[in-house]
Coordinates of C-alpha atoms and ligand atoms in Angstrom, one line a residue:
M1 CA -16.7 -7.5 23.7
A2 CA -15.1 -8.8 26.9
D3 CA -15.2 -6.5 29.9
S4 CA -12.1 -5.9 31.9
A5 CA -13.6 -3.9 34.8
G6 CA -11.2 -2.2 37.1
S7 CA -8.5 -1.6 34.6
S8 CA -7.6 1.8 33.4
R9 CA -8.1 2.5 29.7
P10 CA -9.1 0.7 27.5
S11 CA -12.3 -0.5 29.2
S12 CA -12.7 -3.5 26.9
T13 CA -10.8 -6.1 24.9
F14 CA -11.5 -7.4 21.4
D15 CA -11.3 -10.8 19.6
F16 CA -10.1 -9.2 16.3
V17 CA -7.4 -6.6 16.3
I18 CA -5.9 -4.7 13.4
A19 CA -2.7 -2.7 13.7
A20 CA -1.6 -0.4 10.9
N21 CA 0.6 2.8 11.0
R22 CA -2.5 4.9 10.2
L23 CA -6.0 4.6 11.5
P24 CA -8.6 4.3 8.7
V25 CA -9.9 7.9 9.3
D26 CA -8.7 11.4 8.7
R27 CA -9.3 14.3 11.2
V28 CA -11.2 17.1 9.7
V29 CA -11.7 20.5 11.5
D30 CA -14.5 22.7 10.1
E31 CA -14.7 26.5 10.0
D32 CA -16.2 26.7 13.5
G33 CA -13.4 24.5 14.9
N34 CA -15.5 21.4 15.3
V35 CA -13.5 18.2 14.9
S36 CA -14.9 15.2 13.0
W37 CA -13.4 12.0 11.5
H38 CA -13.8 11.1 7.9
R39 CA -13.3 7.5 6.7
S40 CA -10.2 7.3 4.5
P41 CA -10.9 6.1 1.0
G42 CA -9.3 2.8 -0.1
G43 CA -9.6 -0.9 -0.4
L44 CA -8.0 -1.8 2.9
V45 CA -10.7 0.0 4.9
T46 CA -13.5 -1.6 2.9
A47 CA -11.9 -5.0 3.2
M48 CA -11.5 -4.6 6.9
E49 CA -15.1 -3.4 7.3
S50 CA -16.3 -6.6 5.7
V51 CA -14.1 -8.6 8.0
M52 CA -15.1 -6.7 11.1
A53 CA -18.8 -6.9 10.2
D54 CA -19.3 -10.3 11.9
R55 CA -16.5 -9.9 14.5
D56 CA -15.8 -7.9 17.6
G57 CA -13.0 -5.7 16.3
V58 CA -10.7 -2.8 17.0
W59 CA -8.2 -0.9 14.8
V60 CA -5.0 0.4 16.5
G61 CA -3.0 3.1 14.6
W62 CA -1.8 6.6 14.5
S63 CA -4.3 9.4 13.9
G64 CA -2.1 11.3 11.5
E65 CA -1.4 14.2 13.8
A66 CA 1.6 14.5 16.0
G67 CA 1.1 15.0 19.8
E68 CA -1.3 13.5 22.3
A69 CA -3.6 10.7 21.0
P70 CA -7.3 11.2 21.2
E71 CA -9.3 8.7 23.4
P72 CA -10.5 5.6 21.6
F73 CA -13.7 6.2 19.7
D74 CA -16.1 4.5 17.3
E75 CA -16.2 5.4 13.6
A76 CA -16.7 3.6 10.3
G77 CA -18.5 0.8 12.2
M78 CA -15.4 -0.1 14.3
R79 CA -13.6 0.8 17.4
L80 CA -10.5 3.0 16.7
H81 CA -7.7 3.1 19.2
P82 CA -5.2 5.9 18.5
V83 CA -1.4 5.5 19.3
P84 CA 0.4 8.7 20.0
L85 CA 3.5 9.9 18.1
S86 CA 5.4 13.0 18.9
E87 CA 6.7 15.3 16.1
D88 CA 10.2 13.9 16.6
E89 CA 8.9 10.4 16.3
V90 CA 7.0 11.2 13.1
Q91 CA 10.2 12.4 11.6
A92 CA 12.4 9.5 12.8
Y93 CA 10.1 6.5 12.8
Y94 CA 7.8 7.4 9.9
E95 CA 9.5 9.8 7.5
G96 CA 13.0 8.6 8.4
F97 CA 13.3 4.9 9.1
S98 CA 10.0 3.8 7.3
N99 CA 10.1 6.0 4.3
D100 CA 13.8 6.9 3.8
T101 CA 15.4 3.7 4.9
L102 CA 13.0 0.7 4.5
W103 CA 11.0 2.1 1.5
P104 CA 14.0 2.6 -0.8
V105 CA 15.7 -0.7 0.2
Y106 CA 12.5 -2.6 -0.3
H107 CA 12.0 -1.0 -3.7
D108 CA 15.3 -2.0 -5.3
V109 CA 17.2 1.1 -4.0
I110 CA 15.9 3.2 -6.8
V111 CA 17.1 6.1 -4.7
P112 CA 19.9 5.6 -2.0
A113 CA 18.7 4.6 1.4
Q114 CA 19.6 6.6 4.5
F115 CA 20.8 4.7 7.5
H116 CA 20.7 6.5 10.9
R117 CA 21.0 4.8 14.3
K118 CA 18.6 7.4 15.9
W119 CA 15.9 6.6 13.4
W120 CA 16.2 2.9 14.1
N121 CA 16.0 3.4 17.8
V122 CA 12.9 5.4 17.5
Y123 CA 11.4 2.9 15.0
R124 CA 12.0 0.2 17.7
E125 CA 10.4 2.3 20.4
V126 CA 7.3 3.1 18.4
N127 CA 6.9 -0.6 17.4
E128 CA 7.2 -1.5 21.1
R129 CA 4.5 1.0 21.9
F130 CA 2.2 -0.4 19.2
A131 CA 2.8 -3.9 20.7
R132 CA 1.9 -2.8 24.2
T133 CA -1.3 -1.1 23.0
L134 CA -2.2 -4.3 21.1
A135 CA -1.5 -6.4 24.2
E136 CA -3.9 -4.2 26.2
V137 CA -6.8 -4.4 23.7
A138 CA -6.5 -8.0 22.6
A139 CA -8.9 -10.4 24.3
E140 CA -7.7 -13.9 25.4
G141 CA -6.8 -15.9 22.2
A142 CA -7.5 -12.9 19.9
T143 CA -6.5 -12.7 16.3
V144 CA -4.1 -9.8 15.6
W145 CA -3.5 -8.7 12.0
V146 CA -0.5 -6.4 11.7
H147 CA 0.0 -4.4 8.5
D148 CA 3.1 -3.4 6.6
Y149 CA 6.7 -2.3 6.8
Q150 CA 6.3 0.4 9.5
L151 CA 5.4 -2.3 12.0
Q152 CA 7.9 -5.2 11.4
L153 CA 9.0 -5.5 15.0
V154 CA 5.5 -5.6 16.4
P155 CA 5.0 -9.4 16.0
A156 CA 7.9 -10.4 18.3
F157 CA 7.2 -7.7 20.9
L158 CA 3.6 -8.7 21.0
R159 CA 4.4 -12.4 21.2
Q160 CA 6.5 -11.7 24.3
L161 CA 3.7 -9.9 26.0
R162 CA 0.9 -12.1 24.8
P163 CA 1.8 -15.6 23.8
D164 CA -1.9 -16.6 23.7
V165 CA -2.8 -14.4 20.7
R166 CA -2.5 -15.5 17.0
I167 CA -0.4 -13.0 15.0
G168 CA -0.5 -12.3 11.3
W169 CA 1.5 -9.7 9.3
F170 CA 0.9 -8.6 5.8
D171 CA 3.6 -6.9 3.7
H172 CA 2.0 -4.4 1.3
I173 CA 5.3 -3.6 -0.4
P174 CA 7.9 -5.9 -2.0
F175 CA 10.2 -7.9 0.2
P176 CA 13.7 -7.3 -1.3
P177 CA 16.3 -9.9 -2.4
V178 CA 18.6 -10.8 0.4
E179 CA 21.5 -9.0 -1.4
L180 CA 19.7 -5.7 -0.9
F181 CA 18.1 -6.5 2.4
A182 CA 21.5 -7.4 3.9
Q183 CA 22.5 -3.7 3.6
I184 CA 20.3 -2.8 6.5
P185 CA 22.5 -2.7 9.6
W186 CA 19.5 -4.0 11.7
R187 CA 18.6 -6.8 9.3
A188 CA 18.6 -9.6 11.8
A189 CA 16.5 -7.6 14.3
I190 CA 13.9 -7.0 11.6
L191 CA 13.7 -10.6 10.6
E192 CA 13.4 -11.6 14.3
G193 CA 10.7 -9.0 14.7
L194 CA 8.7 -10.6 11.9
L195 CA 9.2 -14.1 13.1
G196 CA 7.1 -13.4 16.2
A197 CA 4.1 -13.9 13.9
D198 CA 2.4 -17.2 13.1
F199 CA 1.8 -16.3 9.5
L200 CA 3.4 -13.7 7.2
G201 CA 1.6 -12.8 4.0
F202 CA 3.3 -11.3 0.9
Q203 CA 2.1 -9.9 -2.4
R204 CA 4.1 -12.2 -4.8
P205 CA 5.6 -15.7 -4.4
G206 CA 8.9 -14.0 -5.1
D207 CA 8.5 -11.7 -2.0
A208 CA 7.8 -14.7 0.2
G209 CA 10.8 -16.5 -1.3
N210 CA 13.1 -13.5 -0.6
F211 CA 12.0 -13.5 3.0
L212 CA 12.6 -17.2 3.4
R213 CA 16.0 -16.9 1.8
A214 CA 16.8 -14.0 4.2
C215 CA 15.9 -16.1 7.2
R216 CA 18.2 -18.9 5.9
H217 CA 21.1 -16.7 5.0
I218 CA 21.1 -14.0 7.7
L219 CA 19.7 -16.0 10.6
G220 CA 20.8 -19.4 9.6
M221 CA 17.3 -20.8 10.2
T222 CA 15.9 -24.1 8.9
V223 CA 13.3 -23.5 6.2
K224 CA 11.2 -26.4 4.9
G225 CA 9.0 -25.4 2.0
D226 CA 7.3 -22.2 3.2
V227 CA 7.7 -22.9 6.9
I228 CA 10.5 -21.5 9.0
H229 CA 11.4 -23.3 12.2
V230 CA 12.2 -20.6 14.7
G231 CA 14.4 -22.2 17.3
K232 CA 16.3 -19.6 19.1
V233 CA 14.0 -16.5 18.8
T234 CA 10.9 -17.2 20.8
G235 CA 11.4 -20.6 22.2
G236 CA 10.6 -22.8 19.2
H237 CA 7.7 -22.2 16.9
D238 CA 6.9 -22.5 13.2
V239 CA 6.1 -19.6 11.0
R240 CA 4.6 -19.8 7.6
A241 CA 5.4 -17.2 4.9
A242 CA 3.3 -17.3 1.7
C243 CA 1.8 -15.2 -1.0
V244 CA -1.7 -13.7 -0.6
P245 CA -2.1 -11.0 -3.2
I246 CA -4.2 -8.0 -2.3
S247 CA -7.0 -6.7 -4.5
V248 CA -9.8 -4.2 -4.8
D249 CA -13.5 -4.1 -3.9
F250 CA -14.5 -5.1 -7.5
R251 CA -18.3 -5.0 -6.9
S252 CA -18.4 -1.5 -5.4
M253 CA -16.1 0.0 -8.0
D254 CA -18.0 -1.7 -10.8
E255 CA -21.3 -0.4 -9.4
L256 CA -19.9 3.1 -9.0
A257 CA -18.6 3.2 -12.6
R258 CA -22.1 2.2 -13.9
T259 CA -23.9 5.1 -12.2
P260 CA -25.3 7.7 -14.7
S261 CA -23.5 10.5 -12.9
V262 CA -20.0 8.9 -13.2
R263 CA -20.6 8.0 -16.9
A264 CA -21.7 11.6 -17.6
R265 CA -18.7 12.9 -15.8
A266 CA -16.4 10.6 -17.9
R267 CA -17.8 12.2 -21.1
E268 CA -17.5 15.7 -19.6
I269 CA -13.8 15.0 -18.8
R270 CA -13.1 14.2 -22.4
A271 CA -15.1 17.1 -23.7
S272 CA -13.3 19.5 -21.4
L273 CA -10.0 18.4 -23.0
G274 CA -11.2 19.1 -26.5
D275 CA -12.4 15.5 -27.1
P276 CA -8.9 14.1 -28.0
S277 CA -8.9 11.0 -30.0
L278 CA -6.5 9.4 -27.6
L279 CA -6.7 9.9 -23.8
L280 CA -3.9 8.4 -21.7
L281 CA -4.1 8.3 -17.9
G282 CA -1.7 7.9 -15.0
I283 CA -2.9 7.9 -11.3
D284 CA -0.2 7.5 -8.7
R285 CA 1.1 8.8 -5.4
L286 CA 3.9 11.1 -6.5
D287 CA 6.6 8.5 -5.7
Y288 CA 9.8 7.7 -7.4
T289 CA 8.9 4.0 -7.4
K290 CA 5.9 4.6 -9.8
G291 CA 8.0 5.3 -12.9
I292 CA 6.3 8.6 -13.7
R293 CA 9.6 10.1 -15.1
H294 CA 10.0 7.1 -17.5
R295 CA 6.4 7.3 -18.8
L296 CA 6.7 11.1 -19.4
K297 CA 10.0 10.5 -21.2
A298 CA 8.4 7.9 -23.5
Y299 CA 5.4 10.2 -24.1
E300 CA 7.5 13.2 -24.9
E301 CA 9.6 11.2 -27.4
L302 CA 6.4 9.9 -29.1
L303 CA 5.2 13.5 -29.5
K304 CA 8.6 14.7 -30.7
D305 CA 9.0 12.0 -33.3
G306 CA 5.5 12.5 -34.5
S307 CA 4.1 9.1 -33.5
L308 CA 1.5 10.9 -31.5
D309 CA -0.1 14.3 -32.2
G310 CA -0.2 16.6 -29.1
A311 CA -3.2 18.5 -30.5
D312 CA -5.2 15.4 -30.6
T313 CA -3.8 13.4 -27.6
T314 CA -4.0 14.2 -23.9
F315 CA -2.1 12.5 -21.1
I316 CA -3.8 13.1 -17.7
Q317 CA -1.3 12.5 -14.9
I318 CA -2.9 12.6 -11.4
A319 CA 0.0 12.7 -8.9
T320 CA -1.3 12.5 -5.3
P321 CA 0.9 14.6 -2.9
S322 CA 3.1 12.2 -0.9
R323 CA 5.9 12.4 1.7
E324 CA 6.5 16.0 0.8
R325 CA 9.3 16.6 3.4
I326 CA 11.6 13.9 2.0
D327 CA 14.3 15.2 -0.4
A328 CA 13.9 12.4 -3.0
Y329 CA 10.2 13.4 -3.3
I330 CA 10.9 17.1 -3.5
D331 CA 13.4 16.3 -6.4
L332 CA 10.8 14.1 -8.1
R333 CA 8.1 16.8 -8.0
E334 CA 10.5 19.3 -9.5
H335 CA 11.5 17.0 -12.3
V336 CA 7.9 15.9 -13.1
E337 CA 6.6 19.5 -13.1
G338 CA 9.4 20.6 -15.3
A339 CA 8.7 17.8 -17.8
V340 CA 5.0 18.6 -17.8
G341 CA 5.6 22.3 -18.5
R342 CA 8.0 21.4 -21.3
I343 CA 5.6 18.9 -22.9
N344 CA 2.7 21.4 -22.8
G345 CA 4.8 24.3 -24.0
N346 CA 6.1 22.3 -27.0
Y347 CA 3.1 20.2 -28.0
S348 CA -0.3 21.6 -26.8
A349 CA -2.8 23.5 -28.8
I350 CA -5.2 26.0 -27.3
G351 CA -8.1 24.0 -25.8
S352 CA -6.2 20.7 -26.5
P353 CA -3.5 20.2 -23.8
A354 CA -0.9 17.5 -24.5
M355 CA -0.8 17.0 -20.7
E356 CA -3.1 17.7 -17.8
Y357 CA -1.2 17.4 -14.5
L358 CA -3.0 17.5 -11.2
H359 CA -1.2 17.3 -7.9
Q360 CA -4.3 16.7 -5.8
A361 CA -6.4 14.0 -4.1
Y362 CA -9.8 13.1 -5.5
G363 CA -12.9 11.3 -4.4
R364 CA -13.9 7.8 -5.6
E365 CA -16.5 9.1 -8.1
E366 CA -14.0 11.4 -9.8
L367 CA -11.4 8.5 -10.0
A368 CA -14.0 6.2 -11.4
A369 CA -15.0 8.8 -14.1
L370 CA -11.3 9.2 -15.0
Y371 CA -10.8 5.4 -15.3
L372 CA -13.9 5.2 -17.5
A373 CA -12.8 8.1 -19.7
A374 CA -9.3 6.9 -20.4
D375 CA -8.3 4.9 -23.5
V376 CA -5.0 3.7 -22.1
M377 CA -4.2 3.4 -18.4
V378 CA -0.4 3.8 -18.0
V379 CA 1.0 2.0 -15.0
T380 CA 4.8 1.9 -15.1
P381 CA 6.3 1.4 -11.7
L382 CA 9.9 0.4 -11.4
R383 CA 8.9 -1.7 -8.4
D384 CA 5.5 -1.9 -6.7
G385 CA 4.1 -4.4 -4.2
M386 CA 0.8 -4.8 -6.1
N387 CA -0.6 -1.6 -7.6
L388 CA -4.3 -1.2 -6.9
V389 CA -4.8 1.5 -9.6
A390 CA -4.4 -1.2 -12.3
K391 CA -7.1 -3.4 -10.6
E392 CA -9.4 -0.4 -10.0
Y393 CA -9.1 0.5 -13.7
I394 CA -10.2 -3.0 -14.6
A395 CA -13.0 -3.0 -12.1
C396 CA -14.4 0.2 -13.6
R397 CA -14.3 -0.9 -17.2
H398 CA -17.7 -2.6 -17.3
D399 CA -17.8 -1.6 -21.0
N400 CA -14.9 -3.9 -21.6
G401 CA -13.2 -0.9 -23.2
G402 CA -9.8 0.7 -22.5
A403 CA -6.3 -0.9 -22.5
L404 CA -4.1 -1.5 -19.5
L405 CA -0.4 -0.8 -19.9
L406 CA 1.3 -2.5 -17.0
S407 CA 4.9 -2.7 -15.7
E408 CA 6.4 -6.2 -15.3
F409 CA 7.7 -5.0 -11.9
T410 CA 4.4 -4.7 -10.2
G411 CA 2.8 -7.5 -8.1
A412 CA -0.3 -7.0 -10.3
A413 CA 1.6 -8.2 -13.4
E414 CA 1.9 -11.7 -11.9
E415 CA -1.9 -12.0 -12.2
L416 CA -2.9 -9.6 -15.0
R417 CA -1.1 -11.4 -17.9
E418 CA -3.6 -10.0 -20.5
A419 CA -2.4 -6.4 -19.9
F420 CA 0.1 -4.8 -22.3
L421 CA 3.1 -5.7 -20.2
V422 CA 6.2 -3.5 -20.3
N423 CA 9.7 -3.0 -18.9
P424 CA 9.6 0.7 -18.0
H425 CA 13.4 1.0 -18.1
D426 CA 13.3 0.1 -21.8
I427 CA 12.1 3.5 -23.3
V428 CA 11.9 2.1 -26.8
G429 CA 9.8 -0.9 -25.6
L430 CA 7.6 1.5 -23.5
K431 CA 7.0 3.7 -26.5
R432 CA 6.1 0.7 -28.7
A433 CA 3.7 -0.6 -25.9
I434 CA 2.0 2.8 -25.6
L435 CA 1.3 2.7 -29.4
D436 CA 0.3 -0.9 -29.3
A437 CA -2.2 -0.2 -26.5
A438 CA -3.5 2.9 -28.2
H439 CA -3.9 1.3 -31.6
A440 CA -5.3 -2.1 -30.5
S441 CA -8.6 -2.9 -32.2
P442 CA -11.8 -2.7 -30.1
Q443 CA -12.0 -6.6 -30.4
E444 CA -8.5 -7.0 -29.0
R445 CA -9.1 -4.6 -26.1
S446 CA -12.4 -6.3 -25.3
R447 CA -10.9 -9.8 -25.3
R448 CA -8.1 -8.7 -22.9
M449 CA -10.4 -6.7 -20.7
K450 CA -12.9 -9.5 -20.3
A451 CA -10.2 -11.9 -19.1
L452 CA -8.8 -9.3 -16.7
R453 CA -12.2 -8.5 -15.3
R454 CA -13.0 -12.2 -14.7
R455 CA -9.8 -12.5 -12.7
V456 CA -10.2 -9.4 -10.6
R457 CA -13.9 -10.1 -10.0
R458 CA -13.0 -13.6 -8.6
N459 CA -9.9 -12.4 -6.6
D460 CA -11.3 -9.3 -5.0
V461 CA -10.4 -7.7 -1.7
Q462 CA -12.9 -9.7 0.3
H463 CA -11.3 -12.9 -1.2
W464 CA -7.9 -11.6 -0.1
A465 CA -8.9 -10.9 3.5
G466 CA -10.6 -14.3 3.7
A467 CA -7.5 -16.1 2.3
F468 CA -5.2 -14.3 4.7
L469 CA -7.3 -15.1 7.7
D470 CA -7.8 -18.7 6.7
A471 CA -4.0 -19.0 6.4
L472 CA -3.5 -17.4 9.7
E473 CA -6.0 -19.7 11.3
A474 CA -4.3 -22.8 9.8
A475 CA -0.8 -21.6 10.5
P476 CA 1.3 -24.3 12.1
N477 CA 2.2 -22.6 15.3
K478 CA 0.5 -23.2 18.5
P479 CA 1.3 -21.1 21.6
V480 CA 4.2 -22.8 23.4
R481 CA 4.2 -20.9 26.6
P482 CA 1.6 -21.0 29.3
V483 CA -1.2 -18.5 28.7
R484 CA -0.6 -15.4 30.8
K485 CA -2.8 -12.4 31.3
P486 CA -1.3 -9.2 29.8
T487 CA -0.2 -6.5 32.2
R488 CA -2.7 -3.7 32.0
D489 CA -1.2 -1.0 34.2
H490 CA 1.7 0.2 32.2
T491 CA 1.5 3.8 30.9
H492 CA 2.3 5.0 27.4
E493 CA 5.8 6.4 27.2
E494 CA 6.1 9.9 25.8
H495 CA 9.2 10.6 23.8
Ligands
LIG501 P1 0.4 2.6 -2.9 O1 1.9 2.7 -3.2 O2 -0.2 3.8 -2.3 O3 0.1 1.4 -2.0 P2 -1.6 1.7 -5.0 O4 -1.7 0.2 -4.8 O5 -1.6 2.1 -6.4 O6 -0.2 2.3 -4.4 O7 -2.7 2.4 -4.2 C1 -3.0 3.7 -4.3 C2 -4.4 4.0 -3.9 O8 -4.6 5.4 -3.7 C3 -5.5 3.5 -4.9 O9 -6.6 3.0 -4.2 C4 -5.9 4.8 -5.6 O10 -7.2 4.8 -6.1 C5 -5.7 5.9 -4.5 N1 -5.3 7.1 -5.1 C6 -4.3 7.4 -6.0 N2 -4.3 8.7 -6.4 C7 -5.3 9.2 -5.7 C8 -5.8 10.6 -5.7 N3 -5.2 11.6 -6.4 N4 -6.9 10.8 -5.0 C9 -7.4 9.8 -4.2 N5 -7.0 8.6 -4.2 C10 -6.0 8.3 -5.0 C11 0.8 0.4 -1.3 C12 1.8 -0.4 -2.1 C13 1.1 -1.0 -3.3 C14 0.0 -1.9 -2.9 C15 -0.9 -1.2 -1.9 C16 -1.9 -2.1 -1.3 O11 2.9 0.4 -2.5 O12 2.0 -1.8 -4.1 O13 -0.8 -2.3 -4.0 O14 -0.1 -0.6 -0.8 O15 -1.3 -3.2 -0.7

């Protein structure tokens, strides 16, 4: 940690800096009003912990609560540096531009995108604030890893402030074809924002290809292979855009699923549903990209035409609450809950529900037990950057049992070729694939699962983080301007 005595906050700078919309912790207030921070579950935090373990690192992000930001603090083995967002900014930058403009455009416009100039202006301001904070906490020559679609302007803002640092950006969601991306009124500014980075990582080769094409078509840039020569944006540097698919912490999930308590809980889950002969499982954020409506339609038809027996089959759908103030999410929830009620009303028997629907978040143990209990994991997104649920299911199936039904439109489908692959728009094909997966012989399931487990074990989340950082390190760009100390005395703007 390098001291910077004399400056106001922060009192130190770091060699390794992560920027993500959210900090990796959630604020918890107990009955007596005491505040504590709990580490958020999830692979990204685990991956970053392993990367941070032998580095001097800080994570810059929003705390999840509107208003003043808490002072920087240590948690989960790293320094956390909160960025403030006002209630208006949460609505315009996060719920608005990130989740109601970019999210639908980047996911094939499954629902119409909303374009509002005010949202864009606030998105820009918040990105600039993130960049200023990063410029303050990054040590000379630091590596800065920026995450996801909420922070696409950060690379260029940061490069202007700190040409000495090495900047990487990773896109967790798809990058859309240029025909869709071109709808965004601020498309050129977004590309220019990203091109401030040295290396841009994407989930699929197709996403990187879409980005490269957008640079050619919209900005008229010269692209050679996977390198873009950025002439006019930041004074001439090269940016590489390539595919580095994210994964899960295979070893820790595998270990967790082997514990006696998780195995016992898996048996208990089946018993509590009347020991159905077929247990199907879906685990998703309640998001229209995840294809929940399509899978319920296929399931309902299978019950209706008698291919499946509702008294002897249960479909557990865990739908984590998500973006609950956005209209498209409110509509989706109503539709899904209506379908679940109808399916249960028509096809359940007492003690043997045809569907179990839970709109709640769960701990890792419970998720591992669910994965272990399920005969068929149903993953049917209409578009998904990767889909970690599919990989978590594989990591938990140390028994080589279970079958993975996987949409072709997930990043995961590029790697997981031994899954039962489906086009979720094709309801007939989806119904057939559900039956194929349900009726596959134990030998067939085991053959597929062994191959899938080999792949995810090798390409785990630690491998992903290492590959990203190696690519960033090897990126073609070198700082082109004289190294200059960041300004440390600017105050954070309040909006
Ligand atoms: P998401 O769209 O959130 O991620 P996904 O990759 O499936 O989708 O990750 C969801 C995570 O949340 C999984 O780790 C899962 O275990 C967890 N989860 C789901 N339901 C839960 C529940 N009820 N309780 C607790 N945890 C739950 C975005 C992109 C993806 C990409 C990831 C990572 O949309 O395409 O794979 O980022 O890059």
